[in-house]
mmCIF file with all atom_site columns, C-alpha atoms in Angstrom:
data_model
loop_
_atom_site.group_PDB
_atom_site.id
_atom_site.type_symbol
_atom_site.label_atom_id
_atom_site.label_alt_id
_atom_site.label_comp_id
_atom_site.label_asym_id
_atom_site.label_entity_id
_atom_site.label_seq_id
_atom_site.pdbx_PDB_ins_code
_atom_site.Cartn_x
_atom_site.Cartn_y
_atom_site.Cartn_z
_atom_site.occupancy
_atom_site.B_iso_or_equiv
_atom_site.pdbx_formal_charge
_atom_site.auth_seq_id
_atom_site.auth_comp_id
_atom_site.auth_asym_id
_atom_site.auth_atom_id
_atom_site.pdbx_PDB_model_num
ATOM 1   C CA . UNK A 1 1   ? -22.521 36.963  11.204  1.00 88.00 ? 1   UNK A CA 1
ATOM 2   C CA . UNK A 1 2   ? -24.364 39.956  10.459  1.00 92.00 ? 2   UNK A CA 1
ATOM 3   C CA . UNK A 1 3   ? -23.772 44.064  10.889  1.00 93.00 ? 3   UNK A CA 1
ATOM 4   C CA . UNK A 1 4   ? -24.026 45.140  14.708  1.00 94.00 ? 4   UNK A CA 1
ATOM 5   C CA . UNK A 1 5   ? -24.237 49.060  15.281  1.00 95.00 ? 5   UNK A CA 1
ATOM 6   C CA . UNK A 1 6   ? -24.696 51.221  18.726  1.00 96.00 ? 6   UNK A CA 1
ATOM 7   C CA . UNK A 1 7   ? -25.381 54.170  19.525  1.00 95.00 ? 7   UNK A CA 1
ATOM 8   C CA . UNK A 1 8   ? -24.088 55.673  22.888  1.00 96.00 ? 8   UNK A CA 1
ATOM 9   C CA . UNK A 1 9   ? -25.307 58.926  24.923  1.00 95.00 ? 9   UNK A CA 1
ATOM 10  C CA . UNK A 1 10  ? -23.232 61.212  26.698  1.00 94.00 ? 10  UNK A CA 1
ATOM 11  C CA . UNK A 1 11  ? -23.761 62.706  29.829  1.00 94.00 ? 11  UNK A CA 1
ATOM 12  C CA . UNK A 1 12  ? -24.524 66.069  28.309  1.00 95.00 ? 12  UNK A CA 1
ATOM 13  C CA . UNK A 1 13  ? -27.468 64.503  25.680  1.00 93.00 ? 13  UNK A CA 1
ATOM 14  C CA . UNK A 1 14  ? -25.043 64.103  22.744  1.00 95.00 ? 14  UNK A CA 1
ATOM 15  C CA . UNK A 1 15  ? -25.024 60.620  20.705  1.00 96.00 ? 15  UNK A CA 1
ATOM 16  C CA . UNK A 1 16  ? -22.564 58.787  18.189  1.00 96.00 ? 16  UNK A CA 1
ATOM 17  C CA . UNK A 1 17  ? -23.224 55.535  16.912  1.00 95.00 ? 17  UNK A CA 1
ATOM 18  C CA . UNK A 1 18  ? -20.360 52.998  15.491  1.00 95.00 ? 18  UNK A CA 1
ATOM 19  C CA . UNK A 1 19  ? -20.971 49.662  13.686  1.00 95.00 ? 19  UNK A CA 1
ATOM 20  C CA . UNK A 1 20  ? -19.531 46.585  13.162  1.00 95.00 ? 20  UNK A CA 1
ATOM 21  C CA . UNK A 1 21  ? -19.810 43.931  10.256  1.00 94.00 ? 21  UNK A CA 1
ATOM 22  C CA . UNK A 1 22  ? -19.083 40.431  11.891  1.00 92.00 ? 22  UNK A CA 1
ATOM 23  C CA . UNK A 1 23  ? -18.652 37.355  9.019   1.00 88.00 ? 23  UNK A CA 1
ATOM 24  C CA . UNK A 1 24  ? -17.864 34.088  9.522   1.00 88.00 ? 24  UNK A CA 1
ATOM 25  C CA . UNK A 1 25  ? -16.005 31.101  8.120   1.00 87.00 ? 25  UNK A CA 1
ATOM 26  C CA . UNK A 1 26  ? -17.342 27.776  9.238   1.00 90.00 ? 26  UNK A CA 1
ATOM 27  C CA . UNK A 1 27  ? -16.609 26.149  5.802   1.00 92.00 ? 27  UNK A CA 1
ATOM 28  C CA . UNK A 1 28  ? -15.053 22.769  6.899   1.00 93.00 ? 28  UNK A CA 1
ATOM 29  C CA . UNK A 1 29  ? -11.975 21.755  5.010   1.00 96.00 ? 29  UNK A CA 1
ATOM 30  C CA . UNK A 1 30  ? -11.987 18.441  2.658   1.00 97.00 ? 30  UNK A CA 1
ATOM 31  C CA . UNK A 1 31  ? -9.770  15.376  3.878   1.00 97.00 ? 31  UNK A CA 1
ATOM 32  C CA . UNK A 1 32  ? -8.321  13.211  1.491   1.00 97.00 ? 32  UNK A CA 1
ATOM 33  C CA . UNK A 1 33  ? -5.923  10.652  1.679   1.00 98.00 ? 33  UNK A CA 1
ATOM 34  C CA . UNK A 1 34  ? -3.423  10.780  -1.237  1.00 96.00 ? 34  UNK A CA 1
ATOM 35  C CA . UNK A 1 35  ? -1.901  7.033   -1.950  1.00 96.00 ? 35  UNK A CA 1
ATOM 36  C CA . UNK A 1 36  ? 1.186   7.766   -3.540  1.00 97.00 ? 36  UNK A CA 1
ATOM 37  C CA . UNK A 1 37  ? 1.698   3.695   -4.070  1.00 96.00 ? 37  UNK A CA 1
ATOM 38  C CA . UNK A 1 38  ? -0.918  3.296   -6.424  1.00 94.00 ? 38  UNK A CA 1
ATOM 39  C CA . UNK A 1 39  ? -2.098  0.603   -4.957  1.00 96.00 ? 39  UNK A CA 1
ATOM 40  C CA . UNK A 1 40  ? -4.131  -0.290  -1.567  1.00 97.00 ? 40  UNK A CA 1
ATOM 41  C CA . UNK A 1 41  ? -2.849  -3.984  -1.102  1.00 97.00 ? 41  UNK A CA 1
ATOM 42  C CA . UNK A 1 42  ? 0.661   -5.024  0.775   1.00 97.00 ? 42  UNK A CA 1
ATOM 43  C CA . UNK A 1 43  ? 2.350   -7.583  -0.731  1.00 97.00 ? 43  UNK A CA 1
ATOM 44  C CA . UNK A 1 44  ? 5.985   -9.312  -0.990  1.00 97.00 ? 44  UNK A CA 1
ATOM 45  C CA . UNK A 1 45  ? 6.465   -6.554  -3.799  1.00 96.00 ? 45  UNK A CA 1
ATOM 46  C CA . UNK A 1 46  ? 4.991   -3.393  -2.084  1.00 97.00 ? 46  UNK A CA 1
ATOM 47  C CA . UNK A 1 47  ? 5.892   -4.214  1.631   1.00 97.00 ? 47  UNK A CA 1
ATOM 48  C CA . UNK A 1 48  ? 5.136   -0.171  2.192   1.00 98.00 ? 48  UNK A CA 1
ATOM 49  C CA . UNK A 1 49  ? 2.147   1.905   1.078   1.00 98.00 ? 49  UNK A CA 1
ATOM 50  C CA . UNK A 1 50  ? 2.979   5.603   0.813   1.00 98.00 ? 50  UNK A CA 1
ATOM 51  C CA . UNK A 1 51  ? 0.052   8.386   2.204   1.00 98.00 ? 51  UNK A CA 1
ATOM 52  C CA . UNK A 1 52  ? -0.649  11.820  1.978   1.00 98.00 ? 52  UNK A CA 1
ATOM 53  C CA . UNK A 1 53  ? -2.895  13.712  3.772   1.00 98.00 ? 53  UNK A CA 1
ATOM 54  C CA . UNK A 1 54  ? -3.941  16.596  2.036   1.00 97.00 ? 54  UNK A CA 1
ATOM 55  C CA . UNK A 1 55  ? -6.916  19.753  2.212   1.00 96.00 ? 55  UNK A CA 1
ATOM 56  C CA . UNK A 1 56  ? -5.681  21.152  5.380   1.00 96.00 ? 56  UNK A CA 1
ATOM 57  C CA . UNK A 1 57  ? -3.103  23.358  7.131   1.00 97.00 ? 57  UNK A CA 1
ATOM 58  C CA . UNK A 1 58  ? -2.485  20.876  9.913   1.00 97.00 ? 58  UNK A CA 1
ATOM 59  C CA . UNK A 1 59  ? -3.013  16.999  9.941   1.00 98.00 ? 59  UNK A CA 1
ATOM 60  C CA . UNK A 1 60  ? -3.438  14.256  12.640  1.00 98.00 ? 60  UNK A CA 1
ATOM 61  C CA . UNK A 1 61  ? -3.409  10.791  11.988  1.00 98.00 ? 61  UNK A CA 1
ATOM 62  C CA . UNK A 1 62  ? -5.156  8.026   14.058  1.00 97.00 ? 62  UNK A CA 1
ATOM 63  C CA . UNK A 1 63  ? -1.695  7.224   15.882  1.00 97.00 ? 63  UNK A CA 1
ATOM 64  C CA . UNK A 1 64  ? -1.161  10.847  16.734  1.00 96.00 ? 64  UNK A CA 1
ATOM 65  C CA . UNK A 1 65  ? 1.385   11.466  13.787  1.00 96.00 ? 65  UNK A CA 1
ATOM 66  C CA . UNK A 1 66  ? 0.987   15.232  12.753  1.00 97.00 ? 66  UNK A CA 1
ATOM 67  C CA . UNK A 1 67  ? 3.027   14.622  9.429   1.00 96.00 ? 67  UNK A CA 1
ATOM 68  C CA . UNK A 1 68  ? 1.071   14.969  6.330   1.00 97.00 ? 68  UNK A CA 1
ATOM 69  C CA . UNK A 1 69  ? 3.008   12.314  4.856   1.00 97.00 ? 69  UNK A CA 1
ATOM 70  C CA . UNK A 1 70  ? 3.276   8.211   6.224   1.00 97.00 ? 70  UNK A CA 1
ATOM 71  C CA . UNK A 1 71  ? 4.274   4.818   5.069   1.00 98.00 ? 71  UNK A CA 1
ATOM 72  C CA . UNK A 1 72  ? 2.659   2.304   6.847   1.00 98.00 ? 72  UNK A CA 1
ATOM 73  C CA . UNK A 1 73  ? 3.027   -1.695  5.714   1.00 97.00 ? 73  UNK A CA 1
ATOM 74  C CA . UNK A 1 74  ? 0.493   -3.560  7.956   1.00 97.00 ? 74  UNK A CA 1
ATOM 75  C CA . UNK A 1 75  ? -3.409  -3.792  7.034   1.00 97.00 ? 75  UNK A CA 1
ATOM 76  C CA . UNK A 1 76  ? -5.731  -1.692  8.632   1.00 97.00 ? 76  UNK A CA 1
ATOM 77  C CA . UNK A 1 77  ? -8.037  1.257   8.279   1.00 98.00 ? 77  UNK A CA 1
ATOM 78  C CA . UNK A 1 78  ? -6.332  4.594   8.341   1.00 98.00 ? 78  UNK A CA 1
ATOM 79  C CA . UNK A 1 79  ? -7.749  8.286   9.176   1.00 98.00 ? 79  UNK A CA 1
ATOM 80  C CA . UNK A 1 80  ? -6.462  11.626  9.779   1.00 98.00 ? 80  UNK A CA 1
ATOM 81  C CA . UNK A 1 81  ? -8.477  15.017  10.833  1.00 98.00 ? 81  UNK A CA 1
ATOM 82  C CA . UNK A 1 82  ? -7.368  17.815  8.545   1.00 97.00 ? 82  UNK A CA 1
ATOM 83  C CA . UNK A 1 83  ? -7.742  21.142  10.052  1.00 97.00 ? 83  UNK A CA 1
ATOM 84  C CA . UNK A 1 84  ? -7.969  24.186  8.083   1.00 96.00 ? 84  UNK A CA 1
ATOM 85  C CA . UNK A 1 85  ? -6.651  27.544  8.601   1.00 94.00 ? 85  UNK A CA 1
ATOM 86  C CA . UNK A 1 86  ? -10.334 28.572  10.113  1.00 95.00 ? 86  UNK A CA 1
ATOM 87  C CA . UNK A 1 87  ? -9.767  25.834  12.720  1.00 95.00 ? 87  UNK A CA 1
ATOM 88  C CA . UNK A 1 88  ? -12.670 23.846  11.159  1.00 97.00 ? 88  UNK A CA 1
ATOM 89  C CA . UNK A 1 89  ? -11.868 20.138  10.623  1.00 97.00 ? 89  UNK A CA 1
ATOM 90  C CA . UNK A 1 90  ? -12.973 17.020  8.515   1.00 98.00 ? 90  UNK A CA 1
ATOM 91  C CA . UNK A 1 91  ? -11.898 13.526  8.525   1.00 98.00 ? 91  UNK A CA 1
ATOM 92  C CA . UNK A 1 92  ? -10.865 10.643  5.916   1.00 98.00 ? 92  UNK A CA 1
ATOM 93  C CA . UNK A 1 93  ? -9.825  7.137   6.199   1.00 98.00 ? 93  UNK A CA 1
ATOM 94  C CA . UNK A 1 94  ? -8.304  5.145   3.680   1.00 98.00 ? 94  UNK A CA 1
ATOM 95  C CA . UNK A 1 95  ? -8.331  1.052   4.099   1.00 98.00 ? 95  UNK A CA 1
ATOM 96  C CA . UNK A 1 96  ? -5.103  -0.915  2.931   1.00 98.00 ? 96  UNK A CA 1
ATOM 97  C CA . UNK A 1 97  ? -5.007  -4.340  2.674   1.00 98.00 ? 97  UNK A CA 1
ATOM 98  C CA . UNK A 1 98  ? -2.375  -7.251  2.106   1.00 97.00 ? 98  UNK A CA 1
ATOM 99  C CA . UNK A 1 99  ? -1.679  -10.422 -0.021  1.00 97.00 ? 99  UNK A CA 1
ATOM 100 C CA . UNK A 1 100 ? 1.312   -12.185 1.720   1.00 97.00 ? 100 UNK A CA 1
ATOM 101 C CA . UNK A 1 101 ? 0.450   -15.393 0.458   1.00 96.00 ? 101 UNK A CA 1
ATOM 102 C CA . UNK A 1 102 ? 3.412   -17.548 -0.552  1.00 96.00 ? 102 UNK A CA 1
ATOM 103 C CA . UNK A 1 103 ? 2.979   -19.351 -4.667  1.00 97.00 ? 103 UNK A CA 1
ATOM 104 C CA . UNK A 1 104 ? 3.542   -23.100 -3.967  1.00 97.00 ? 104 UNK A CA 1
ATOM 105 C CA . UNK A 1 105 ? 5.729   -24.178 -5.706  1.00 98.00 ? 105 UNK A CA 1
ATOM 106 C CA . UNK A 1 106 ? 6.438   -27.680 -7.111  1.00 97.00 ? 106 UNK A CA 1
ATOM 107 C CA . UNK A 1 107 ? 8.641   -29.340 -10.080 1.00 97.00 ? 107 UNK A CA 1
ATOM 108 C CA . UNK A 1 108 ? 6.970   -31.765 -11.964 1.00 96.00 ? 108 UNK A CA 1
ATOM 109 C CA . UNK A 1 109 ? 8.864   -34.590 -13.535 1.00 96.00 ? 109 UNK A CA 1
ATOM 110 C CA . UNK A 1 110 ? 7.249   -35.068 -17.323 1.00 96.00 ? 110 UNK A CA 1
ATOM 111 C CA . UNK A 1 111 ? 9.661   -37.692 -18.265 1.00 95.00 ? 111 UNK A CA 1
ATOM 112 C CA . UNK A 1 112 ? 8.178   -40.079 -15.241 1.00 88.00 ? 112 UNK A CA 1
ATOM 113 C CA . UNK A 1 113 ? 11.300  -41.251 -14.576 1.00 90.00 ? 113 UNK A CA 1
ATOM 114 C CA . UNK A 1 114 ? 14.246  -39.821 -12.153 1.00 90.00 ? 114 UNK A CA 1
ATOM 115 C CA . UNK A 1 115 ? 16.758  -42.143 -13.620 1.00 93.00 ? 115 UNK A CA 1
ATOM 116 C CA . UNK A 1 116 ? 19.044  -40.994 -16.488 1.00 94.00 ? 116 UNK A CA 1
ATOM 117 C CA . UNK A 1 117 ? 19.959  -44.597 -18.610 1.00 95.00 ? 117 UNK A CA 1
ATOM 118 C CA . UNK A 1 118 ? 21.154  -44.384 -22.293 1.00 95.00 ? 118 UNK A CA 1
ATOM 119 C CA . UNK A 1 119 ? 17.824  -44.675 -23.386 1.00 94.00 ? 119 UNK A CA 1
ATOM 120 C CA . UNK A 1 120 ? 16.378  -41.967 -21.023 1.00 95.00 ? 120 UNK A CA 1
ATOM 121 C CA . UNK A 1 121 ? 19.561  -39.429 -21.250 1.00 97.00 ? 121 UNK A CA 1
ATOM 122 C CA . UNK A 1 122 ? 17.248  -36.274 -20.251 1.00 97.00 ? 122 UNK A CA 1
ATOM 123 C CA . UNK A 1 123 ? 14.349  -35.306 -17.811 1.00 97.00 ? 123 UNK A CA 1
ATOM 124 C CA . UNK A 1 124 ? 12.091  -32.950 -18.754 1.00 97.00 ? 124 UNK A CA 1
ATOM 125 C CA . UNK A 1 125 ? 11.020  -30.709 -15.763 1.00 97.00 ? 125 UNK A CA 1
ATOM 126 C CA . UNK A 1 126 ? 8.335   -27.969 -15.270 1.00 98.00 ? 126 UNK A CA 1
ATOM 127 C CA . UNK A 1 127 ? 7.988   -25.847 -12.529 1.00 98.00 ? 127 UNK A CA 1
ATOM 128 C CA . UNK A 1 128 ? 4.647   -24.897 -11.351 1.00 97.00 ? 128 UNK A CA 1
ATOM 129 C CA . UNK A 1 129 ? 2.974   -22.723 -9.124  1.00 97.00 ? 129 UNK A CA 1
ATOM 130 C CA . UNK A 1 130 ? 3.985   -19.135 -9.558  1.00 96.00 ? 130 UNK A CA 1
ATOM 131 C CA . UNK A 1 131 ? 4.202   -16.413 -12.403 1.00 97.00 ? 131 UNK A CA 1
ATOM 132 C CA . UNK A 1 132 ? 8.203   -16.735 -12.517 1.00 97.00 ? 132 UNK A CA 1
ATOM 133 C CA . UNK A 1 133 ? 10.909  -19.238 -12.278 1.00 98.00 ? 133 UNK A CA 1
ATOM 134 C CA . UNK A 1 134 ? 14.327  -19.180 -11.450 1.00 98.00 ? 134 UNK A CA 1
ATOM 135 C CA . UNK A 1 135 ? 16.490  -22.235 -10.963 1.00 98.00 ? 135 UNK A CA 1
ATOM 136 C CA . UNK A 1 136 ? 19.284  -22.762 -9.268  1.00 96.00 ? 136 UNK A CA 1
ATOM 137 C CA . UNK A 1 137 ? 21.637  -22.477 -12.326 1.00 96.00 ? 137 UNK A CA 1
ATOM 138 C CA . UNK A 1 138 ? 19.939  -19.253 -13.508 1.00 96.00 ? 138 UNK A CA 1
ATOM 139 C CA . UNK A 1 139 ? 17.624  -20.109 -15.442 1.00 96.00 ? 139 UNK A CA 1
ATOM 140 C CA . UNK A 1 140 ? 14.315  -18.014 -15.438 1.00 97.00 ? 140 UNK A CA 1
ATOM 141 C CA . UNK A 1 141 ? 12.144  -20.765 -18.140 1.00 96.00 ? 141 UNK A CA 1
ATOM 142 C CA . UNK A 1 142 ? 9.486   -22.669 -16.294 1.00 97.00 ? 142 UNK A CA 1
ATOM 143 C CA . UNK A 1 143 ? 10.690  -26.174 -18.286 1.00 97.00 ? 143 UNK A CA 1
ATOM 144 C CA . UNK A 1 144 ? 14.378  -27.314 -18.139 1.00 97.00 ? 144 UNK A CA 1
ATOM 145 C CA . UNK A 1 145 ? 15.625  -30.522 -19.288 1.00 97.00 ? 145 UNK A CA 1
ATOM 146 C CA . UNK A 1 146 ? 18.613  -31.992 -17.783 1.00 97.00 ? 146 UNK A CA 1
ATOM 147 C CA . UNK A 1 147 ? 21.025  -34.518 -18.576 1.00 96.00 ? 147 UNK A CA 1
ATOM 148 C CA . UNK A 1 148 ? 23.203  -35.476 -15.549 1.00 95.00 ? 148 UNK A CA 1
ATOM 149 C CA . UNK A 1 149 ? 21.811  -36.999 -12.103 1.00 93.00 ? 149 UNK A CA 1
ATOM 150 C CA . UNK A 1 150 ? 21.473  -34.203 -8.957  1.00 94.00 ? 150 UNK A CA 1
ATOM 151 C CA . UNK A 1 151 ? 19.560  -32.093 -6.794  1.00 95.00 ? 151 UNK A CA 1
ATOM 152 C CA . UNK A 1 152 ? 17.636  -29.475 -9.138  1.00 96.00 ? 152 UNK A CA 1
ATOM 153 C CA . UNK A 1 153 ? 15.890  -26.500 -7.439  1.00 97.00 ? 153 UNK A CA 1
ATOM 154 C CA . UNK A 1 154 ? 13.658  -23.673 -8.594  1.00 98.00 ? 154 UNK A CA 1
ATOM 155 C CA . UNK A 1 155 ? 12.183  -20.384 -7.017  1.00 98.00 ? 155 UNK A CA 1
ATOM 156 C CA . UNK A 1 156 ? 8.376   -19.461 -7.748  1.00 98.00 ? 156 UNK A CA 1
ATOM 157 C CA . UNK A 1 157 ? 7.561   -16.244 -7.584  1.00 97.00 ? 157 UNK A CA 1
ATOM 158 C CA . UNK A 1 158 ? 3.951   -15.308 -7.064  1.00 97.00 ? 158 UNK A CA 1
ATOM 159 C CA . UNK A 1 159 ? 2.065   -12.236 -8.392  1.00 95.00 ? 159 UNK A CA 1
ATOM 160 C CA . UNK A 1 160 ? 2.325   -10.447 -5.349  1.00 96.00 ? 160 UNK A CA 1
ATOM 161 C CA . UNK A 1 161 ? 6.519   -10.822 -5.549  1.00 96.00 ? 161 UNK A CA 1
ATOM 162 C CA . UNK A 1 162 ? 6.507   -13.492 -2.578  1.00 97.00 ? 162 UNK A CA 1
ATOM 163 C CA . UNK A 1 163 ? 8.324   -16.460 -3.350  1.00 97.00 ? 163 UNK A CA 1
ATOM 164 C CA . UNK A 1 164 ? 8.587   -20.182 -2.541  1.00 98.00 ? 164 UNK A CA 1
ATOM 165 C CA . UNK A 1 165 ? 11.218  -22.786 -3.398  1.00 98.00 ? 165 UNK A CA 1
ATOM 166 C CA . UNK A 1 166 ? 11.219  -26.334 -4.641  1.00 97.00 ? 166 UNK A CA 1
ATOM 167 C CA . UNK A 1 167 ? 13.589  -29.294 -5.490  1.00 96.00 ? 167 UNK A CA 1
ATOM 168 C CA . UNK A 1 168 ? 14.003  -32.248 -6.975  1.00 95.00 ? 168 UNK A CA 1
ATOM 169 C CA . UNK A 1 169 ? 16.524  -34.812 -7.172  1.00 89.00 ? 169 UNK A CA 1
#
């Protein structure tokens, strides 16, 4: 940048000059990714993780997406180059993670017994291994007592929303 003048002579002796002021705009832009999910970790209850890449006027990502905006659902690291309107550029990466791991679940039998006689007429049941339960009758309690011989089944739920499944009979 700077001011550049010249000054030119005719054939006949006369001069003129002119001038020109030159600037410049090399400031790079600012990448950021924007993570619309709120959170950086896949799981069973956030299979998708929502981006947006923002500080630009034009945006590629790593897998040659131009879209500001993606949704990816696999762990990795992810960048994008924003380019500003001067055709400067910066880059950003944002890593996402995952916690797929199935609760195991299990029943346990506090009575100690899986036979129903007149003096035993219920088993008491807890199911274990999760932050929910649901069993197969509807019931969302982690204990259940019941009173007539079967096949009783519950499914855990973990933190991360996967679930597992187990019965009892």
């Amino acid at each position: 940048s700077g001011t550049y003048s010249v000054t030119v002579t005719g054939a006949n002796g006369c001069t003129d000059s002119a001038e020109i002021i030159i600037t410049d705009d090399l400031t790079p832009p600012t990448a950021d990714i924007t993570n619309n999910t709120g959170t950086t970790v896949i799981t069973c209850a956030t299979p998708t993780i929502s981006l947006t890449a923002t500080g630009g006027v034009s945006y590629e990502w790593e897998n040659s997406s131009i879209d500001a905006n993606r949704t990816v659902s696999a762990s990795g690291t992810y960048s994008v180059t924003v380019t500003a309107a001067n055709g400067c550029t910066d880059s950003a990466e944002i890593i996402i993670t995952d916690d797929l791991t199935p609760p195991t679940a299990d029943i346990t039998n506090n009575t100690g017994t899986t036979v129903i006689t007149c003096a035993t007429p219920t088993i008491s049941l807890t199911a274990t291994g999760g932050v929910s339960y649901e069993w197969e009758n509807s019931s969302i309690d982690a204990n259940r007592t019941v009173s007539a011989s079967g096949t009783y089944s519950v499914t855990v739920t973990g933190a991360n929303g996967c679930t597992d499944s187990a019965e009892i009979s």
